[in-house]
GROMACS .gro file of C-alpha atoms in nm:
model
  411
    1MET     CA    1   4.466  -4.026  -0.034
    2ARG     CA    2   4.695  -3.817   0.183
    3GLU     CA    3   4.456  -3.788   0.475
    4SER     CA    4   4.379  -4.160   0.497
    5SER     CA    5   4.696  -4.354   0.411
    6GLY     CA    6   4.951  -4.077   0.450
    7SER     CA    7   4.812  -3.860   0.725
    8SER     CA    8   5.003  -4.028   1.008
    9TYR     CA    9   5.336  -3.979   0.834
   10GLY     CA   10   5.230  -3.629   0.737
   11TRP     CA   11   5.229  -3.539   1.105
   12VAL     CA   12   5.581  -3.680   1.134
   13VAL     CA   13   5.681  -3.429   0.865
   14VAL     CA   14   5.503  -3.154   1.058
   15ALA     CA   15   5.692  -3.251   1.377
   16ALA     CA   16   6.022  -3.254   1.188
   17GLY     CA   17   5.942  -2.909   1.049
   18ALA     CA   18   5.865  -2.773   1.397
   19LEU     CA   19   6.197  -2.907   1.526
   20MET     CA   20   6.385  -2.757   1.232
   21THR     CA   21   6.236  -2.410   1.268
   22CYS     CA   22   6.297  -2.422   1.644
   23VAL     CA   23   6.666  -2.511   1.610
   24ALA     CA   24   6.740  -2.294   1.305
   25PHE     CA   25   6.567  -1.976   1.415
   26GLY     CA   26   6.656  -2.029   1.778
   27SER     CA   27   7.024  -2.050   1.683
   28MET     CA   28   7.002  -1.739   1.467
   29LEU     CA   29   6.800  -1.533   1.714
   30SER     CA   30   7.023  -1.640   2.004
   31LEU     CA   31   7.249  -1.355   1.896
   32ALA     CA   32   7.024  -1.140   2.115
   33VAL     CA   33   7.165  -1.330   2.414
   34PHE     CA   34   7.521  -1.321   2.280
   35LEU     CA   35   7.510  -0.949   2.197
   36GLN     CA   36   7.638  -0.800   2.523
   37PRO     CA   37   7.888  -1.077   2.612
   38ILE     CA   38   8.046  -1.065   2.267
   39SER     CA   39   8.058  -0.685   2.265
   40GLU     CA   40   8.227  -0.675   2.608
   41ALA     CA   41   8.467  -0.964   2.545
   42MET     CA   42   8.581  -0.859   2.198
   43GLY     CA   43   8.549  -0.480   2.221
   44TRP     CA   44   8.317  -0.470   1.921
   45SER     CA   45   8.036  -0.213   1.912
   46ARG     CA   46   7.678  -0.329   1.960
   47SER     CA   47   7.590  -0.202   1.616
   48GLY     CA   48   7.878  -0.405   1.470
   49VAL     CA   49   7.763  -0.725   1.640
   50SER     CA   50   7.398  -0.646   1.561
   51ALA     CA   51   7.494  -0.608   1.196
   52ALA     CA   52   7.547  -0.987   1.189
   53ALA     CA   53   7.173  -1.027   1.255
   54THR     CA   54   7.095  -0.778   0.979
   55ILE     CA   55   7.317  -0.976   0.742
   56ASP     CA   56   7.137  -1.292   0.862
   57PHE     CA   57   6.800  -1.163   0.751
   58LEU     CA   58   6.930  -1.017   0.425
   59ALA     CA   59   7.097  -1.347   0.336
   60MET     CA   60   6.787  -1.541   0.443
   61GLY     CA   61   6.568  -1.315   0.230
   62LEU     CA   62   6.785  -1.359  -0.077
   63ALA     CA   63   6.804  -1.736  -0.020
   64ALA     CA   64   6.438  -1.797   0.067
   65PHE     CA   65   6.304  -1.775  -0.288
   66PHE     CA   66   6.595  -1.985  -0.414
   67TRP     CA   67   6.535  -2.258  -0.154
   68GLY     CA   68   6.159  -2.252  -0.213
   69THR     CA   69   6.204  -2.297  -0.587
   70LEU     CA   70   6.448  -2.584  -0.530
   71SER     CA   71   6.201  -2.756  -0.297
   72ASP     CA   72   5.925  -2.730  -0.559
   73ARG     CA   73   6.154  -2.883  -0.819
   74PHE     CA   74   6.373  -3.134  -0.637
   75GLY     CA   75   6.191  -3.201  -0.310
   76THR     CA   76   6.230  -3.068   0.041
   77ARG     CA   77   6.474  -3.322   0.189
   78ILE     CA   78   6.782  -3.211  -0.005
   79VAL     CA   79   6.703  -2.847   0.076
   80VAL     CA   80   6.673  -2.891   0.454
   81LEU     CA   81   6.971  -3.128   0.464
   82SER     CA   82   7.186  -2.865   0.291
   83GLY     CA   83   7.058  -2.603   0.532
   84SER     CA   84   7.150  -2.823   0.828
   85PHE     CA   85   7.515  -2.847   0.726
   86LEU     CA   86   7.535  -2.475   0.653
   87LEU     CA   87   7.383  -2.384   0.990
   88GLY     CA   88   7.628  -2.600   1.183
   89ALA     CA   89   7.921  -2.464   0.983
   90GLY     CA   90   7.811  -2.106   1.045
   91LEU     CA   91   7.779  -2.149   1.423
   92ILE     CA   92   8.108  -2.334   1.459
   93GLY     CA   93   8.286  -2.084   1.233
   94ALA     CA   94   8.146  -1.786   1.422
   95SER     CA   95   8.261  -1.935   1.754
   96GLN     CA   96   8.619  -1.924   1.627
   97ALA     CA   97   8.609  -1.573   1.474
   98THR     CA   98   8.887  -1.337   1.581
   99SER     CA   99   8.769  -1.028   1.392
  100LEU     CA  100   8.432  -0.865   1.343
  101TRP     CA  101   8.421  -0.929   0.969
  102GLN     CA  102   8.488  -1.299   1.025
  103PHE     CA  103   8.205  -1.313   1.276
  104GLN     CA  104   7.968  -1.128   1.043
  105LEU     CA  105   8.058  -1.362   0.756
  106SER     CA  106   8.004  -1.682   0.955
  107PHE     CA  107   7.709  -1.583   1.172
  108GLY     CA  108   7.556  -1.349   0.916
  109VAL     CA  109   7.599  -1.497   0.568
  110LEU     CA  110   7.619  -1.871   0.639
  111ILE     CA  111   7.352  -1.888   0.909
  112GLY     CA  112   7.125  -1.653   0.713
  113ILE     CA  113   7.142  -1.866   0.399
  114ALA     CA  114   7.087  -2.179   0.611
  115ALA     CA  115   6.782  -2.040   0.792
  116GLY     CA  116   6.610  -1.971   0.460
  117ALA     CA  117   6.619  -2.343   0.383
  118PHE     CA  118   6.377  -2.443   0.659
  119TYR     CA  119   6.067  -2.228   0.708
  120ALA     CA  120   5.915  -2.183   0.361
  121PRO     CA  121   6.009  -2.532   0.229
  122MET     CA  122   5.879  -2.709   0.541
  123VAL     CA  123   5.556  -2.505   0.548
  124ALA     CA  124   5.499  -2.604   0.186
  125ALA     CA  125   5.582  -2.969   0.262
  126ALA     CA  126   5.347  -2.983   0.560
  127SER     CA  127   5.074  -2.816   0.358
  128ALA     CA  128   5.113  -3.076   0.084
  129TRP     CA  129   5.100  -3.369   0.328
  130ILE     CA  130   4.800  -3.259   0.538
  131GLU     CA  131   4.479  -3.237   0.342
  132HIS     CA  132   4.210  -3.115   0.584
  133ARG     CA  133   4.382  -2.956   0.886
  134ARG     CA  134   4.635  -2.748   0.701
  135SER     CA  135   4.600  -2.435   0.912
  136LEU     CA  136   4.691  -2.640   1.218
  137ALA     CA  137   4.982  -2.804   1.034
  138VAL     CA  138   5.120  -2.469   0.919
  139ALA     CA  139   5.075  -2.324   1.270
  140LEU     CA  140   5.265  -2.616   1.424
  141VAL     CA  141   5.559  -2.582   1.184
  142SER     CA  142   5.564  -2.210   1.256
  143ALA     CA  143   5.532  -2.283   1.628
  144GLY     CA  144   5.888  -2.409   1.625
  145MET     CA  145   5.995  -2.047   1.591
  146GLY     CA  146   5.793  -1.965   1.901
  147VAL     CA  147   5.947  -2.249   2.101
  148SER     CA  148   6.302  -2.142   2.015
  149PRO     CA  149   6.324  -1.861   2.275
  150LEU     CA  150   6.222  -2.116   2.539
  151THR     CA  151   6.494  -2.362   2.443
  152VAL     CA  152   6.795  -2.224   2.255
  153ALA     CA  153   6.808  -1.883   2.425
  154PRO     CA  154   6.809  -2.013   2.787
  155PHE     CA  155   7.055  -2.286   2.687
  156ALA     CA  156   7.285  -2.024   2.531
  157SER     CA  157   7.255  -1.801   2.839
  158TRP     CA  158   7.343  -2.091   3.071
  159LEU     CA  159   7.645  -2.186   2.858
  160ILE     CA  160   7.769  -1.826   2.849
  161THR     CA  161   7.732  -1.789   3.225
  162ASN     CA  162   7.919  -2.112   3.300
  163TYR     CA  163   8.179  -2.102   3.023
  164ASP     CA  164   8.218  -1.823   2.767
  165TRP     CA  165   8.051  -1.708   2.446
  166ARG     CA  166   8.284  -1.906   2.218
  167THR     CA  167   8.220  -2.237   2.395
  168ALA     CA  168   7.848  -2.164   2.403
  169MET     CA  169   7.825  -2.097   2.030
  170PHE     CA  170   8.041  -2.400   1.943
  171VAL     CA  171   7.822  -2.632   2.153
  172ILE     CA  172   7.505  -2.495   1.994
  173GLY     CA  173   7.655  -2.560   1.649
  174ILE     CA  174   7.729  -2.924   1.731
  175ALA     CA  175   7.383  -2.969   1.884
  176ALA     CA  176   7.221  -2.818   1.574
  177LEU     CA  177   7.395  -3.070   1.348
  178ALA     CA  178   7.301  -3.359   1.579
  179LEU     CA  179   6.933  -3.263   1.573
  180LEU     CA  180   6.878  -3.133   1.220
  181ILE     CA  181   7.049  -3.399   1.011
  182PRO     CA  182   6.831  -3.686   1.143
  183ALA     CA  183   6.520  -3.466   1.122
  184SER     CA  184   6.600  -3.385   0.759
  185LEU     CA  185   6.614  -3.754   0.673
  186LEU     CA  186   6.254  -3.793   0.797
  187VAL     CA  187   6.122  -3.563   0.525
  188ARG     CA  188   5.965  -3.743   0.229
  189ARG     CA  189   5.778  -3.637  -0.082
  190PRO     CA  190   5.401  -3.633  -0.022
  191PRO     CA  191   5.175  -3.877  -0.210
  192GLU     CA  192   4.980  -3.745  -0.507
  193PRO     CA  193   4.640  -3.597  -0.413
  194SER     CA  194   4.339  -3.816  -0.467
  195PRO     CA  195   4.157  -3.769  -0.801
  196SER     CA  196   3.848  -3.630  -0.629
  197VAL     CA  197   4.050  -3.370  -0.442
  198ALA     CA  198   4.250  -3.279  -0.750
  199ALA     CA  199   3.933  -3.235  -0.952
  200HIS     CA  200   3.697  -3.074  -0.703
  201GLY     CA  201   3.886  -2.980  -0.387
  202ILE     CA  202   3.993  -2.642  -0.266
  203ASP     CA  203   4.343  -2.719  -0.392
  204ALA     CA  204   4.229  -2.717  -0.752
  205PRO     CA  205   4.323  -2.372  -0.882
  206VAL     CA  206   4.100  -2.199  -1.131
  207ARG     CA  207   4.388  -2.233  -1.374
  208GLU     CA  208   4.753  -2.325  -1.356
  209TRP     CA  209   4.976  -2.039  -1.250
  210THR     CA  210   5.339  -1.982  -1.333
  211VAL     CA  211   5.552  -1.819  -1.067
  212ALA     CA  212   5.616  -1.521  -1.295
  213GLN     CA  213   5.241  -1.461  -1.338
  214ALA     CA  214   5.170  -1.498  -0.967
  215LEU     CA  215   5.444  -1.251  -0.874
  216ARG     CA  216   5.265  -0.982  -1.079
  217THR     CA  217   4.933  -1.003  -0.896
  218PRO     CA  218   4.817  -0.736  -0.649
  219GLN     CA  219   4.754  -1.019  -0.404
  220PHE     CA  220   5.123  -1.109  -0.392
  221ILE     CA  221   5.246  -0.748  -0.389
  222THR     CA  222   5.018  -0.642  -0.104
  223LEU     CA  223   5.088  -0.955   0.099
  224ALA     CA  224   5.465  -0.916   0.054
  225LEU     CA  225   5.456  -0.549   0.158
  226ALA     CA  226   5.243  -0.627   0.465
  227HIS     CA  227   5.483  -0.902   0.573
  228PHE     CA  228   5.781  -0.671   0.517
  229ALA     CA  229   5.633  -0.393   0.733
  230CYS     CA  230   5.517  -0.640   0.999
  231CYS     CA  231   5.866  -0.784   1.041
  232ALA     CA  232   6.040  -0.446   1.015
  233ALA     CA  233   5.822  -0.331   1.306
  234HIS     CA  234   5.886  -0.616   1.548
  235SER     CA  235   6.242  -0.723   1.463
  236GLY     CA  236   6.417  -0.444   1.654
  237PRO     CA  237   6.211  -0.473   1.973
  238ILE     CA  238   6.254  -0.852   1.971
  239PHE     CA  239   6.628  -0.852   1.908
  240HIS     CA  240   6.706  -0.581   2.166
  241MET     CA  241   6.454  -0.701   2.426
  242VAL     CA  242   6.716  -0.863   2.650
  243SER     CA  243   6.952  -0.565   2.627
  244TYR     CA  244   6.672  -0.318   2.702
  245ALA     CA  245   6.558  -0.516   3.006
  246MET     CA  246   6.916  -0.524   3.136
  247ILE     CA  247   6.946  -0.147   3.088
  248CYS     CA  248   6.634  -0.113   3.304
  249GLY     CA  249   6.818  -0.294   3.586
  250ILE     CA  250   6.700  -0.652   3.532
  251ALA     CA  251   6.961  -0.927   3.585
  252PRO     CA  252   7.089  -1.101   3.269
  253LEU     CA  253   6.935  -1.444   3.333
  254THR     CA  254   6.607  -1.282   3.436
  255ALA     CA  255   6.612  -1.062   3.127
  256VAL     CA  256   6.634  -1.376   2.915
  257THR     CA  257   6.312  -1.500   3.079
  258VAL     CA  258   6.137  -1.186   2.949
  259TYR     CA  259   6.249  -1.281   2.597
  260SER     CA  260   6.150  -1.644   2.656
  261LEU     CA  261   5.804  -1.546   2.778
  262ALA     CA  262   5.747  -1.346   2.461
  263GLY     CA  263   5.844  -1.655   2.261
  264PHE     CA  264   5.614  -1.878   2.465
  265SER     CA  265   5.329  -1.632   2.414
  266GLY     CA  266   5.409  -1.634   2.043
  267LEU     CA  267   5.357  -2.009   2.044
  268GLY     CA  268   5.013  -1.963   2.197
  269GLY     CA  269   4.940  -1.679   1.957
  270ARG     CA  270   5.011  -1.897   1.656
  271LEU     CA  271   4.755  -2.151   1.770
  272LEU     CA  272   4.499  -1.895   1.891
  273LEU     CA  273   4.508  -1.674   1.583
  274GLY     CA  274   4.506  -1.983   1.361
  275VAL     CA  275   4.179  -2.096   1.519
  276LEU     CA  276   4.034  -1.745   1.488
  277ALA     CA  277   4.142  -1.729   1.124
  278ASP     CA  278   3.953  -2.048   1.047
  279ARG     CA  279   3.641  -1.886   1.190
  280PHE     CA  280   3.665  -1.521   1.088
  281GLY     CA  281   3.903  -1.529   0.792
  282ALA     CA  282   4.280  -1.489   0.781
  283LYS     CA  283   4.273  -1.129   0.654
  284HIS     CA  284   4.056  -0.994   0.938
  285VAL     CA  285   4.259  -1.171   1.205
  286LEU     CA  286   4.583  -1.051   1.044
  287VAL     CA  287   4.472  -0.688   1.059
  288GLY     CA  288   4.372  -0.720   1.425
  289GLY     CA  289   4.696  -0.892   1.519
  290LEU     CA  290   4.906  -0.627   1.345
  291PHE     CA  291   4.722  -0.352   1.533
  292VAL     CA  292   4.785  -0.519   1.871
  293GLN     CA  293   5.151  -0.563   1.772
  294ALA     CA  294   5.191  -0.191   1.695
  295MET     CA  295   5.029  -0.085   2.023
  296SER     CA  296   5.247  -0.329   2.218
  297ILE     CA  297   5.561  -0.183   2.063
  298ALA     CA  298   5.456   0.167   2.167
  299THR     CA  299   5.397   0.045   2.523
  300TYR     CA  300   5.766  -0.044   2.562
  301LEU     CA  301   5.826   0.330   2.606
  302ALA     CA  302   5.637   0.314   2.936
  303VAL     CA  303   5.770  -0.004   3.101
  304GLY     CA  304   6.066  -0.045   3.335
  305GLN     CA  305   5.979  -0.299   3.603
  306LEU     CA  306   6.002  -0.676   3.571
  307GLY     CA  307   5.628  -0.734   3.614
  308GLU     CA  308   5.554  -0.476   3.345
  309PHE     CA  309   5.799  -0.646   3.110
  310TYR     CA  310   5.634  -0.982   3.169
  311ALA     CA  311   5.284  -0.848   3.103
  312LEU     CA  312   5.392  -0.670   2.787
  313SER     CA  313   5.586  -0.971   2.662
  314VAL     CA  314   5.266  -1.177   2.677
  315MET     CA  315   5.069  -0.931   2.460
  316PHE     CA  316   5.356  -0.860   2.223
  317GLY     CA  317   5.434  -1.230   2.182
  318LEU     CA  318   5.070  -1.320   2.115
  319ALA     CA  319   5.054  -1.056   1.844
  320TYR     CA  320   5.383  -1.094   1.658
  321GLY     CA  321   5.381  -1.473   1.688
  322GLY     CA  322   5.016  -1.513   1.599
  323VAL     CA  323   5.027  -1.324   1.271
  324MET     CA  324   5.321  -1.516   1.125
  325PRO     CA  325   5.140  -1.834   1.005
  326LEU     CA  326   4.858  -1.629   0.852
  327TYR     CA  327   5.076  -1.519   0.563
  328ALA     CA  328   5.132  -1.882   0.466
  329VAL     CA  329   4.758  -1.951   0.490
  330LEU     CA  330   4.683  -1.660   0.257
  331VAL     CA  331   4.950  -1.768   0.010
  332ARG     CA  332   4.798  -2.116   0.001
  333GLU     CA  333   4.444  -1.980  -0.043
  334TYR     CA  334   4.545  -1.760  -0.334
  335PHE     CA  335   4.802  -1.963  -0.526
  336GLY     CA  336   4.753  -2.331  -0.434
  337VAL     CA  337   5.008  -2.595  -0.342
  338ARG     CA  338   5.192  -2.646  -0.674
  339ILE     CA  339   5.396  -2.327  -0.653
  340MET     CA  340   5.359  -2.264  -0.282
  341GLY     CA  341   5.729  -2.319  -0.207
  342SER     CA  342   5.825  -2.052  -0.460
  343MET     CA  343   5.551  -1.805  -0.365
  344PHE     CA  344   5.588  -1.836   0.010
  345GLY     CA  345   5.963  -1.821  -0.036
  346ALA     CA  346   5.917  -1.492  -0.222
  347VAL     CA  347   5.687  -1.352   0.049
  348SER     CA  348   5.935  -1.471   0.314
  349ALA     CA  349   6.213  -1.291   0.128
  350PHE     CA  350   6.033  -0.960   0.182
  351ALA     CA  351   5.978  -1.054   0.547
  352SER     CA  352   6.348  -1.123   0.590
  353LEU     CA  353   6.435  -0.783   0.448
  354GLY     CA  354   6.204  -0.631   0.708
  355MET     CA  355   6.364  -0.839   0.983
  356ALA     CA  356   6.705  -0.714   0.871
  357LEU     CA  357   6.621  -0.354   0.958
  358GLY     CA  358   6.550  -0.387   1.329
  359PRO     CA  359   6.874  -0.529   1.478
  360LEU     CA  360   7.099  -0.281   1.299
  361ALA     CA  361   6.864   0.012   1.358
  362GLY     CA  362   6.837  -0.071   1.727
  363GLY     CA  363   7.214  -0.102   1.763
  364TRP     CA  364   7.266   0.232   1.588
  365VAL     CA  365   6.998   0.404   1.798
  366PHE     CA  366   7.156   0.282   2.121
  367ASP     CA  367   7.513   0.365   2.018
  368THR     CA  368   7.400   0.715   1.913
  369PHE     CA  369   7.150   0.811   2.186
  370ARG     CA  370   7.237   0.563   2.466
  371THR     CA  371   6.867   0.476   2.480
  372TYR     CA  372   6.623   0.264   2.279
  373ASN     CA  373   6.334   0.514   2.281
  374TRP     CA  374   6.362   0.612   1.916
  375LEU     CA  375   6.368   0.245   1.816
  376TYR     CA  376   6.023   0.198   1.966
  377VAL     CA  377   5.888   0.518   1.812
  378GLY     CA  378   6.002   0.416   1.465
  379SER     CA  379   5.887   0.058   1.506
  380PHE     CA  380   5.540   0.174   1.613
  381ALA     CA  381   5.509   0.391   1.301
  382ILE     CA  382   5.610   0.102   1.076
  383GLY     CA  383   5.370  -0.127   1.261
  384MET     CA  384   5.079   0.104   1.188
  385ALA     CA  385   5.185   0.113   0.823
  386ALA     CA  386   5.160  -0.268   0.823
  387VAL     CA  387   4.802  -0.239   0.948
  388ALA     CA  388   4.718   0.000   0.663
  389VAL     CA  389   4.871  -0.227   0.399
  390ALA     CA  390   4.690  -0.534   0.536
  391LEU     CA  391   4.360  -0.346   0.523
  392ALA     CA  392   4.421  -0.287   0.152
  393PHE     CA  393   4.473  -0.659   0.087
  394PRO     CA  394   4.236  -0.779  -0.190
  395SER     CA  395   3.958  -0.987  -0.043
  396ALA     CA  396   3.895  -1.219  -0.339
  397LYS     CA  397   3.978  -1.579  -0.255
  398ARG     CA  398   4.189  -1.650  -0.560
  399PRO     CA  399   4.247  -1.451  -0.879
  400GLN     CA  400   4.044  -1.595  -1.164
  401GLN     CA  401   4.318  -1.557  -1.420
  402PRO     CA  402   4.672  -1.424  -1.441
  403SER     CA  403   4.679  -1.054  -1.517
  404LEU     CA  404   4.963  -0.818  -1.604
  405ASP     CA  405   4.755  -0.524  -1.487
  406LEU     CA  406   4.887  -0.446  -1.140
  407GLY     CA  407   4.624  -0.183  -1.080
  408ARG     CA  408   4.330  -0.420  -1.103
  409ALA     CA  409   4.251  -0.682  -0.841
  410THR     CA  410   4.062  -0.977  -0.975
  411ALA     CA  411   3.733  -1.057  -0.813
   0.00000   0.00000   0.00000
């Protein structure tokens, strides 16, 4: 049984997954700290540098389903090990770029493909290892993303301040390889579920699904659209948070602490909303979290002082961080563990497309209007759309049978 003989090692896998998501997403999202130094040093526009983040999320979205399918078929270790090498290569390559297209290729394409190899496969692996406390396991793997602004971003800012952006990015690339390769080797295939669990447990689906059948269900379509709108709403405000704080007169290192506080609050939000979801249901907590996220985005139009930024970062971080693991919980509830890598990879692909919109949109808004106001207006509108889509999410626990009729939710 996984929970008796394998549970202790299952938590090792969870810890490895948290480290991987922290390093991978922290490295990718550190571009928010690099944005202004690179733009000033190289003479590239903010929208041009921000486009690397957009390419990141597009590449991650396209790769997520591919990596998830590979992890279902060949195991998670080879997937995360491949991602580790790609991430290090992308960071080191970007640190040596002499033209914008070279930077966008290395930081955008390579790092984006690499990042897709970690989150969905490791969530699926942790879910397969941990039998009874899966919501906690998923939240902890996801929590690595929340820890990343507290670790990689301040480290990058310190390196940039004391050296330059090229040295900083090169050092982060080497550190990523040194941490991720050993962590990848810790990942093992989970034991087979016990016969009693396989026959009677919550993991036993009503019938076996194929990925093609599951992708046609209203449950998947609604969940994917909600995740897309959720990420499209918060990606711009997150990515341009440091730049906006600096425009408001906050010193660079202090502005990074605003970003870090949002990440720390996101860590707490993942755990808090996970506990609430166990009690009140993931759908209801998701809707509430999305509403708080939208209202927090709108509030950025009214802040300008450091204390106001800190207070808002707490609420915004709790909301956007807290909702992220709930999508994985809902995928597991609806489609089971056998195809979870593929299905959560597909949902994550839509999320990545949403994340791709914000950095580029924010860069374009600032270059055009010299202010971020319209970014927050648009993000608020998209955030409210996410609330509406989540409210429409079918409430049945798991479809009783595959159906090609997209207009009918199974009860």
